XYZ file of C-alpha atoms in Angstrom:
557
model
C -4.590 8.608 18.511
C -3.719 10.018 21.997
C -6.194 9.445 24.936
C -5.562 13.029 26.067
C -7.771 14.892 23.561
C -6.397 18.297 24.556
C -2.711 17.448 24.118
C -2.826 16.897 20.273
C -4.597 20.201 19.848
C -1.924 21.946 21.862
C 0.869 20.229 19.961
C -0.621 21.007 16.521
C -0.977 24.675 17.553
C 2.653 24.675 18.662
C 3.801 23.011 15.362
C 1.873 25.652 13.331
C 3.593 28.375 15.386
C 7.027 26.785 14.757
C 6.357 26.496 11.018
C 5.267 30.077 10.836
C 8.465 31.080 12.730
C 10.602 29.073 10.340
C 9.219 30.915 7.368
C 9.851 34.211 9.160
C 13.344 33.022 9.898
C 13.970 32.472 6.203
C 12.826 36.002 5.483
C 15.070 37.370 8.200
C 18.071 35.538 6.801
C 17.550 37.340 3.518
C 17.271 40.686 5.471
C 20.493 39.954 7.424
C 18.797 40.717 10.713
C 20.977 38.714 13.146
C 19.236 39.819 16.414
C 15.842 38.949 15.059
C 17.235 35.655 13.567
C 18.634 34.457 16.970
C 15.500 35.562 18.828
C 13.319 33.749 16.405
C 15.554 30.605 16.628
C 15.283 30.579 20.317
C 11.461 30.750 20.138
C 11.589 27.699 17.792
C 13.789 25.825 20.084
C 11.533 26.500 23.062
C 8.436 25.239 21.024
C 10.395 22.073 20.116
C 11.380 21.634 23.915
C 7.748 22.068 24.863
C 6.663 19.286 22.529
C 9.453 17.042 23.522
C 8.717 17.464 27.300
C 5.021 16.823 26.675
C 5.572 13.616 24.885
C 8.797 12.025 26.352
C 6.900 10.465 29.345
C 3.715 9.445 27.639
C 2.614 6.159 29.092
C 0.669 5.120 26.016
C 2.491 3.866 22.984
C 2.546 6.121 19.946
C 3.151 4.865 16.392
C 5.695 7.664 15.739
C 8.516 8.669 17.987
C 7.640 12.352 18.726
C 10.769 13.075 20.814
C 12.894 11.844 18.000
C 11.185 14.216 15.556
C 11.921 17.113 17.988
C 15.617 15.945 18.334
C 16.103 15.832 14.512
C 14.531 19.206 13.924
C 16.370 20.820 16.893
C 19.683 19.419 15.450
C 18.848 20.911 12.063
C 18.198 24.346 13.634
C 21.380 24.266 15.663
C 23.544 23.422 12.666
C 21.813 26.187 10.571
C 22.621 28.827 13.220
C 26.304 27.971 12.901
C 26.234 29.080 9.296
C 25.033 32.682 9.993
C 28.524 34.209 10.079
C 30.212 31.659 7.861
C 27.885 30.930 4.777
C 24.665 32.749 4.532
C 23.837 31.016 1.185
C 24.138 27.530 2.767
C 22.186 28.781 5.770
C 19.247 29.794 3.511
C 19.500 26.594 1.612
C 19.320 24.469 4.783
C 16.410 26.503 6.000
C 14.360 26.062 2.870
C 15.235 22.569 1.948
C 15.903 20.977 5.333
C 14.365 22.649 8.446
C 11.016 23.765 6.944
C 10.363 20.395 5.102
C 11.139 18.457 8.374
C 8.640 20.682 10.356
C 6.049 20.149 7.614
C 6.597 16.399 7.808
C 6.318 16.578 11.583
C 2.942 18.356 11.295
C 1.701 15.789 8.754
C 2.886 12.784 10.639
C 1.709 13.985 14.110
C -1.679 14.893 12.673
C -2.260 11.516 11.046
C -1.053 9.281 13.863
C -2.183 11.283 16.864
C -5.318 13.067 15.570
C -6.716 10.849 12.800
C -5.607 7.154 13.056
C -7.451 4.805 13.759
C -10.767 6.560 13.635
C -12.510 5.244 10.445
C -14.442 8.416 9.575
C -11.398 10.658 10.100
C -9.348 8.188 7.935
C -11.716 8.455 5.101
C -11.791 12.250 5.333
C -7.893 12.362 5.632
C -7.380 10.340 2.454
C -10.068 12.095 0.479
C -9.576 15.712 1.540
C -6.507 16.354 3.721
C -3.625 14.077 2.607
C -2.754 15.824 -0.613
C -2.742 19.395 0.665
C -0.481 18.226 3.642
C 2.051 16.507 1.574
C 2.165 17.932 -2.010
C 5.435 19.655 -3.282
C 4.778 23.299 -3.845
C 7.722 23.695 -6.207
C 6.403 20.901 -8.510
C 2.868 22.374 -8.458
C 4.226 25.792 -9.525
C 6.417 24.206 -12.224
C 3.403 22.221 -13.530
C 1.398 25.494 -13.809
C 4.276 27.096 -15.772
C 4.950 23.903 -17.710
C 8.654 24.539 -17.062
C 10.747 22.802 -14.403
C 13.886 24.278 -12.717
C 15.757 21.023 -13.426
C 15.345 18.188 -15.954
C 16.405 15.693 -13.253
C 16.519 15.580 -9.498
C 19.033 12.967 -8.253
C 18.665 11.566 -4.667
C 21.159 9.493 -3.008
C 20.222 8.079 0.445
C 22.966 6.862 2.780
C 22.966 5.358 6.324
C 26.493 4.605 7.073
C 28.533 2.141 4.721
C 30.672 5.092 3.541
C 32.849 2.904 1.306
C 29.841 1.916 -0.645
C 28.473 5.427 -0.827
C 31.695 6.677 -2.328
C 31.613 4.079 -5.040
C 27.955 4.935 -5.682
C 28.597 8.732 -5.977
C 31.590 8.248 -8.244
C 29.805 5.926 -10.593
C 26.977 8.458 -10.825
C 29.145 11.417 -11.562
C 30.984 9.445 -14.161
C 27.926 8.254 -16.029
C 25.600 11.242 -15.880
C 24.166 12.091 -19.340
C 25.665 15.156 -21.000
C 23.629 18.264 -21.622
C 21.154 17.515 -18.798
C 20.149 20.094 -16.235
C 20.097 18.395 -12.886
C 20.326 18.851 -9.126
C 21.832 16.474 -6.616
C 20.151 15.913 -3.288
C 22.199 13.977 -0.745
C 20.566 12.551 2.348
C 22.522 11.550 5.370
C 20.064 9.395 7.275
C 21.642 9.299 10.685
C 25.145 8.186 9.664
C 27.946 8.163 12.159
C 30.824 7.176 9.939
C 31.733 10.426 8.196
C 28.999 10.353 5.550
C 27.844 13.865 6.438
C 31.284 15.327 6.058
C 31.879 13.415 2.770
C 28.614 14.791 1.386
C 29.505 18.314 2.358
C 32.781 17.958 0.453
C 30.788 17.306 -2.727
C 28.920 20.609 -2.351
C 25.610 19.099 -3.643
C 22.653 21.296 -4.595
C 20.825 20.303 -1.486
C 21.874 18.150 1.507
C 19.426 16.728 4.075
C 21.108 15.821 7.373
C 19.124 13.827 9.831
C 20.537 13.210 13.298
C 18.797 9.913 14.226
C 17.825 7.301 11.694
C 14.111 6.421 11.831
C 12.327 9.634 10.879
C 12.768 12.486 8.436
C 13.636 10.726 5.173
C 10.241 11.443 3.674
C 10.825 15.223 3.753
C 12.725 14.850 0.559
C 9.283 14.563 -1.269
C 8.930 18.328 -0.499
C 12.164 19.634 -1.992
C 12.677 18.000 -5.382
C 12.549 20.441 -8.254
C 13.212 18.231 -11.249
C 10.606 17.017 -13.805
C 11.964 13.528 -13.141
C 13.548 11.997 -9.970
C 16.278 9.482 -9.905
C 16.490 7.817 -6.461
C 19.622 5.708 -5.752
C 20.413 3.604 -2.829
C 24.040 3.914 -1.670
C 24.764 0.295 -2.522
C 24.129 0.771 -6.319
C 26.740 1.554 -9.122
C 25.357 3.521 -12.058
C 26.546 2.514 -15.482
C 27.088 3.901 -18.921
C 23.799 5.007 -20.698
C 21.609 3.556 -17.906
C 20.165 6.959 -16.980
C 19.669 8.181 -20.551
C 17.964 4.886 -21.496
C 15.611 5.220 -18.515
C 14.768 8.744 -19.361
C 13.858 7.664 -22.980
C 11.550 5.018 -21.522
C 9.728 7.362 -19.119
C 9.398 10.090 -21.616
C 7.709 7.650 -24.122
C 4.314 7.669 -22.270
C 2.945 10.146 -19.774
C 1.155 7.256 -18.017
C 4.542 5.830 -17.066
C 5.038 6.676 -13.372
C 8.200 4.719 -12.612
C 11.033 3.041 -14.371
C 13.708 0.714 -12.888
C 16.755 -0.744 -14.555
C 17.709 -4.357 -14.267
C 20.302 -4.963 -11.546
C 22.059 -7.731 -9.745
C 20.885 -8.953 -6.373
C 17.249 -7.962 -6.577
C 13.994 -10.009 -6.382
C 10.924 -9.965 -8.588
C 12.691 -11.411 -11.587
C 14.300 -8.039 -12.203
C 17.847 -9.306 -12.132
C 20.248 -10.160 -14.960
C 22.189 -13.035 -13.387
C 25.850 -12.643 -14.012
C 28.991 -13.422 -11.932
C 31.663 -10.655 -12.536
C 35.249 -11.319 -11.452
C 35.812 -7.594 -10.992
C 33.955 -4.317 -11.536
C 35.647 -3.779 -14.836
C 34.043 -6.824 -16.192
C 30.732 -5.520 -14.804
C 31.104 -2.146 -16.626
C 32.123 -3.995 -19.833
C 28.940 -6.128 -19.690
C 26.789 -2.942 -18.929
C 28.243 -1.100 -21.985
C 27.115 -4.023 -24.133
C 23.826 -4.326 -22.601
C 22.837 -0.662 -22.257
C 21.806 -0.032 -25.871
C 18.421 1.751 -26.133
C 15.685 -0.804 -27.212
C 11.999 -0.012 -26.593
C 11.222 -3.735 -27.111
C 13.054 -4.379 -23.883
C 10.852 -2.002 -21.925
C 8.687 -4.433 -19.908
C 5.551 -3.398 -18.161
C 5.184 -4.920 -14.665
C 2.480 -5.016 -12.011
C 5.162 -4.500 -9.333
C 8.790 -3.106 -9.091
C 11.521 -3.354 -6.601
C 13.711 -0.345 -6.710
C 17.308 -0.027 -5.303
C 17.425 2.602 -8.150
C 14.398 4.096 -9.882
C 13.356 6.944 -12.148
C 9.936 8.479 -11.368
C 7.683 11.325 -12.586
C 7.586 14.274 -10.134
C 4.054 15.162 -11.273
C 2.672 11.754 -10.309
C 4.810 11.240 -7.191
C 4.761 14.746 -5.648
C 2.251 17.109 -7.139
C -1.273 17.969 -5.956
C -2.622 16.428 -9.129
C -0.618 13.189 -8.621
C -1.119 10.319 -6.135
C 1.943 10.757 -3.766
C 2.315 7.068 -2.953
C 4.666 7.674 0.053
C 1.771 9.166 2.065
C -0.252 6.011 2.175
C 0.366 3.817 5.249
C 0.226 0.089 5.849
C -1.020 -0.505 9.357
C 1.319 0.865 11.984
C 4.729 -0.183 10.764
C 6.070 2.565 8.585
C 8.774 0.414 6.899
C 6.748 -2.639 5.630
C 6.312 -3.541 1.977
C 7.164 -0.082 0.467
C 7.612 -1.534 -3.001
C 4.300 -3.432 -2.994
C 2.534 -0.417 -1.604
C 3.901 1.968 -4.127
C 3.259 -0.340 -7.020
C -0.344 -0.991 -5.928
C -1.226 2.707 -5.603
C 0.192 3.463 -9.024
C -1.389 0.556 -10.610
C -4.802 1.192 -9.213
C -4.581 4.773 -10.380
C -3.966 3.699 -13.991
C -0.177 4.384 -14.067
C 2.410 2.143 -15.651
C 5.526 0.523 -14.093
C 8.332 -0.374 -16.438
C 11.349 -2.473 -16.167
C 13.989 -1.066 -18.536
C 16.110 -4.117 -19.476
C 18.180 -1.945 -21.799
C 19.524 -0.278 -18.551
C 21.721 -2.345 -16.283
C 23.107 -1.137 -12.962
C 25.074 -3.029 -10.331
C 23.422 -3.645 -6.872
C 25.505 -4.927 -4.070
C 22.452 -6.135 -2.277
C 20.365 -4.255 0.355
C 23.377 -3.750 2.677
C 21.528 -1.196 4.899
C 18.128 -2.884 5.040
C 19.661 -6.262 5.557
C 21.218 -5.174 8.775
C 17.959 -3.733 10.042
C 15.900 -6.876 9.254
C 18.535 -8.953 11.024
C 17.713 -7.061 14.244
C 14.232 -8.603 14.169
C 12.880 -11.943 13.279
C 12.816 -12.041 9.411
C 9.811 -14.353 9.258
C 7.788 -12.173 11.598
C 8.919 -9.061 9.798
C 7.338 -10.264 6.501
C 4.438 -12.014 8.035
C 3.362 -8.974 9.905
C 3.626 -6.932 6.760
C 1.460 -9.251 4.727
C -1.240 -9.240 7.221
C -1.196 -5.419 7.490
C -1.056 -5.057 3.745
C -4.094 -7.275 3.256
C -6.098 -5.356 5.887
C -5.230 -2.110 4.399
C -5.604 -2.779 0.659
C -7.808 -5.965 0.605
C -5.212 -8.162 -1.166
C -2.161 -10.167 -0.089
C 0.944 -8.320 -1.101
C 2.344 -11.728 -2.407
C -1.012 -13.062 -3.567
C -2.159 -14.319 -7.012
C -0.328 -12.625 -9.923
C 1.950 -10.466 -7.836
C 4.812 -11.775 -9.931
C 5.057 -13.866 -13.075
C 5.660 -17.598 -12.811
C 9.034 -18.751 -14.009
C 7.917 -22.349 -14.533
C 4.916 -21.326 -16.808
C 7.195 -19.251 -19.172
C 9.918 -21.862 -19.201
C 7.467 -23.972 -21.247
C 5.081 -21.515 -22.929
C 6.037 -20.311 -26.385
C 5.448 -16.551 -26.793
C 6.468 -16.267 -30.396
C 3.250 -15.204 -32.253
C 3.497 -12.565 -35.006
C 0.682 -10.496 -36.464
C -2.237 -9.535 -34.230
C -2.364 -11.427 -30.897
C -5.184 -11.604 -28.396
C -4.543 -12.643 -24.770
C -7.224 -13.451 -22.221
C -6.511 -13.649 -18.550
C -9.084 -15.309 -16.214
C -8.809 -14.685 -12.395
C -5.093 -13.601 -12.810
C -5.110 -11.775 -9.450
C -2.904 -8.699 -9.930
C -2.223 -9.847 -13.532
C 1.398 -10.613 -13.774
C 1.172 -13.773 -15.831
C -1.329 -12.564 -18.452
C 0.700 -9.274 -18.725
C 3.947 -11.299 -19.061
C 2.530 -13.030 -22.267
C 2.081 -9.628 -23.906
C 5.435 -8.218 -22.844
C 7.327 -11.430 -23.686
C 5.855 -11.364 -27.272
C 6.917 -7.748 -27.506
C 10.464 -8.469 -26.512
C 11.040 -11.895 -28.129
C 9.481 -11.250 -31.663
C 9.355 -7.451 -31.639
C 5.565 -7.584 -31.762
C 3.569 -4.594 -30.400
C 0.219 -5.697 -31.785
C -0.897 -7.582 -28.632
C -4.344 -7.097 -26.973
C -4.672 -7.997 -23.328
C -8.121 -8.630 -21.850
C -8.497 -9.672 -18.183
C -11.698 -10.904 -16.579
C -12.163 -11.744 -12.861
C -14.834 -12.683 -10.339
C -12.647 -11.603 -7.543
C -13.575 -7.998 -6.925
C -10.574 -7.285 -4.665
C -8.335 -7.553 -7.711
C -10.386 -5.698 -10.270
C -8.742 -2.317 -9.779
C -5.257 -3.936 -10.202
C -6.281 -5.334 -13.578
C -7.607 -2.049 -14.855
C -4.141 -0.584 -14.614
C -2.453 -3.211 -16.710
C -4.995 -4.318 -19.258
C -6.248 -3.021 -22.477
C -9.642 -4.094 -21.338
C -10.848 -5.622 -18.006
C -14.236 -6.848 -16.718
C -15.681 -8.005 -13.422
C -18.144 -10.897 -13.513
C -20.051 -12.166 -10.445
C -18.970 -15.672 -11.449
C -16.610 -16.596 -14.258
C -18.118 -20.016 -14.665
C -21.600 -18.504 -15.557
C -20.028 -15.654 -17.655
C -17.940 -17.473 -20.224
C -20.610 -16.833 -22.851
C -20.201 -13.099 -22.276
C -16.704 -13.089 -23.348
C -16.400 -12.241 -27.049
C -13.836 -13.225 -29.618
C -11.123 -15.876 -29.704
C -7.730 -15.781 -28.150
C -4.204 -16.912 -28.921
C -3.338 -17.276 -25.170
C -5.720 -17.949 -22.337
C -4.160 -17.804 -18.855
C -6.393 -19.332 -16.057
C -4.437 -18.249 -12.935
C -6.958 -18.283 -10.079
C -8.257 -21.003 -7.817
C -9.975 -23.249 -10.281
C -10.889 -25.820 -7.668
C -13.672 -23.472 -6.332
C -15.835 -24.114 -9.450
C -18.086 -27.309 -9.174
C -17.942 -28.228 -12.743
C -14.455 -27.148 -13.581
C -13.878 -29.716 -16.331
C -17.000 -28.581 -18.193
C -15.871 -24.987 -17.828
C -12.452 -25.653 -19.203
C -13.895 -27.588 -22.235
C -16.178 -24.622 -22.848
C -13.232 -22.162 -22.774
C -11.175 -24.506 -24.914
C -13.850 -24.897 -27.586
C -15.376 -21.460 -27.588
C -12.554 -18.959 -26.845
C -9.353 -20.492 -28.052
C -7.957 -19.796 -31.590
C -6.462 -22.432 -33.692
C -2.895 -23.094 -32.516
C -3.707 -21.248 -29.317
C -2.648 -22.170 -25.825
C -4.761 -22.614 -22.716
C -2.731 -22.399 -19.534
C -4.275 -23.675 -16.297
C -2.804 -23.276 -12.830
C -3.575 -26.269 -10.614
C -2.009 -29.000 -8.505
C -5.286 -31.022 -8.325
C -4.394 -34.486 -9.353
C -7.902 -35.443 -10.465
C -8.148 -32.403 -12.810
C -4.684 -33.178 -14.166
C -5.470 -36.897 -14.940
C -8.812 -36.035 -16.473
C -7.151 -33.384 -18.759
C -4.434 -35.898 -19.734
C -7.198 -38.295 -20.694
C -9.030 -35.716 -22.895
C -6.018 -34.140 -24.514
C -3.075 -35.595 -26.415
C -0.614 -32.698 -26.546
C -0.445 -31.572 -22.958
C 2.505 -29.916 -21.299
C 2.843 -30.038 -17.430
C 5.169 -28.019 -15.401
C 5.370 -26.874 -11.817
C 1.703 -25.845 -10.905
C 0.667 -25.514 -14.562
C -0.979 -27.467 -17.467
C -0.540 -26.075 -20.980
C -2.989 -27.294 -23.668
C -2.713 -26.400 -27.347
C -5.769 -26.010 -29.639
C -4.866 -29.225 -31.659
C -4.362 -31.399 -28.565
C -7.906 -32.710 -27.989
C -8.314 -36.461 -28.529
C -10.425 -37.350 -31.430
C -12.777 -40.396 -30.862
């Protein structure tokens, strides 16, 4: 928020005038009124110059680079004017799908960072009342009302230099698009200087968003998609045969699914299929074998990383959705986007799916890697975790953010028939959820009921989004008697050392809640707890951080 209280009001008024002038400019382009068009363009330029000159010498630091906003919008306007005598259709396209969205984004960003943040009362009002009207996609809202979209699919490719990779990406997409699908292609040149802009123009995409300087303007794309679903692809990804069609089958299977990603190479979060390919032909050969539609390989996750993703426009962009991109983590606009998006969707009851029957090739964050190298990587992530925790109340990489490889290396998930799973203090819930999803995939069993309980209120909303049932207790130790039924799998994932009589608690859980032949999995490194459990139980499996007890393992005296 700026110290000069009058300046933000003046700039907001100027932005509103510019936005109104841009809408008139679009009307005048349709009316072929060149004189009025140029006059109006000059007025817009003067308004942008006024904002630029008012902010370029600000002594105080602002979160957003206001002069850069002005430069990017001015560049868009100047390029648009060149099309007046050459290509009036392209001129109208760039006005509607580039200039106006950029100005709208400028209005929203300036308002939030310079008029709202960090005032607590204004922030509450912004997120409750102002955020959605300022950021929703009007096209999507209209299509939702009519129950008919202009396109089945909007395809977005984002590129910041690396032209050779971009060409490979585009060629793979065009080769492997599903047949008989109505789609638009939106190409975003995010400040490239290597010929990306000219290459994109040669492809004649449905829409092209050209940003002069990398660092602001990318989010304007949320205002221009017109497909029911949106496929977003980084320029270091190769699309493969049947990948898109299988992802579409997945997202269409449940209207609570907000986002689907394929497995890829070079991605974290255990989303990768680890393979070494001697050449791309071998990679495409493998993808053809892998990409056979299989609903049992659609794995629900608490969190997704997404070099390529398929999302629901209604959920991501409409006024009835959640628009995850418009939530902010502290003051760094680039930190933890995957974790933020996943949390927002999860806490609003939407599902995140990893489609293992869809494999694409990811070269490996070639653009982001260069940016992170410019800063200290440790500081980059450490700052992000602190800001994330302050904003959302949980550590982005806290308990249950991702399932534990060592647990599932030892735990058998092969039950048939009805299966009950209980999670106790599983944080965001990845390990208890993984039991259900692994049973689904390994033995084709969909009859699995997941119940999560926690005494950590900060995680309760996360569990609601991934469980069949979830409950909050003031203290799990005192609430074991409230848990009904018996369970095939019990995952105790939290900090068990905080309970004074943990051995008594574990015995109560084992005796009262575990089914015959069931498994109780306890996460701990405490040597005293481990030695006591080894004394009490015969059949005990230990692995990194985990103890696994089976129902028949208790020593009989």
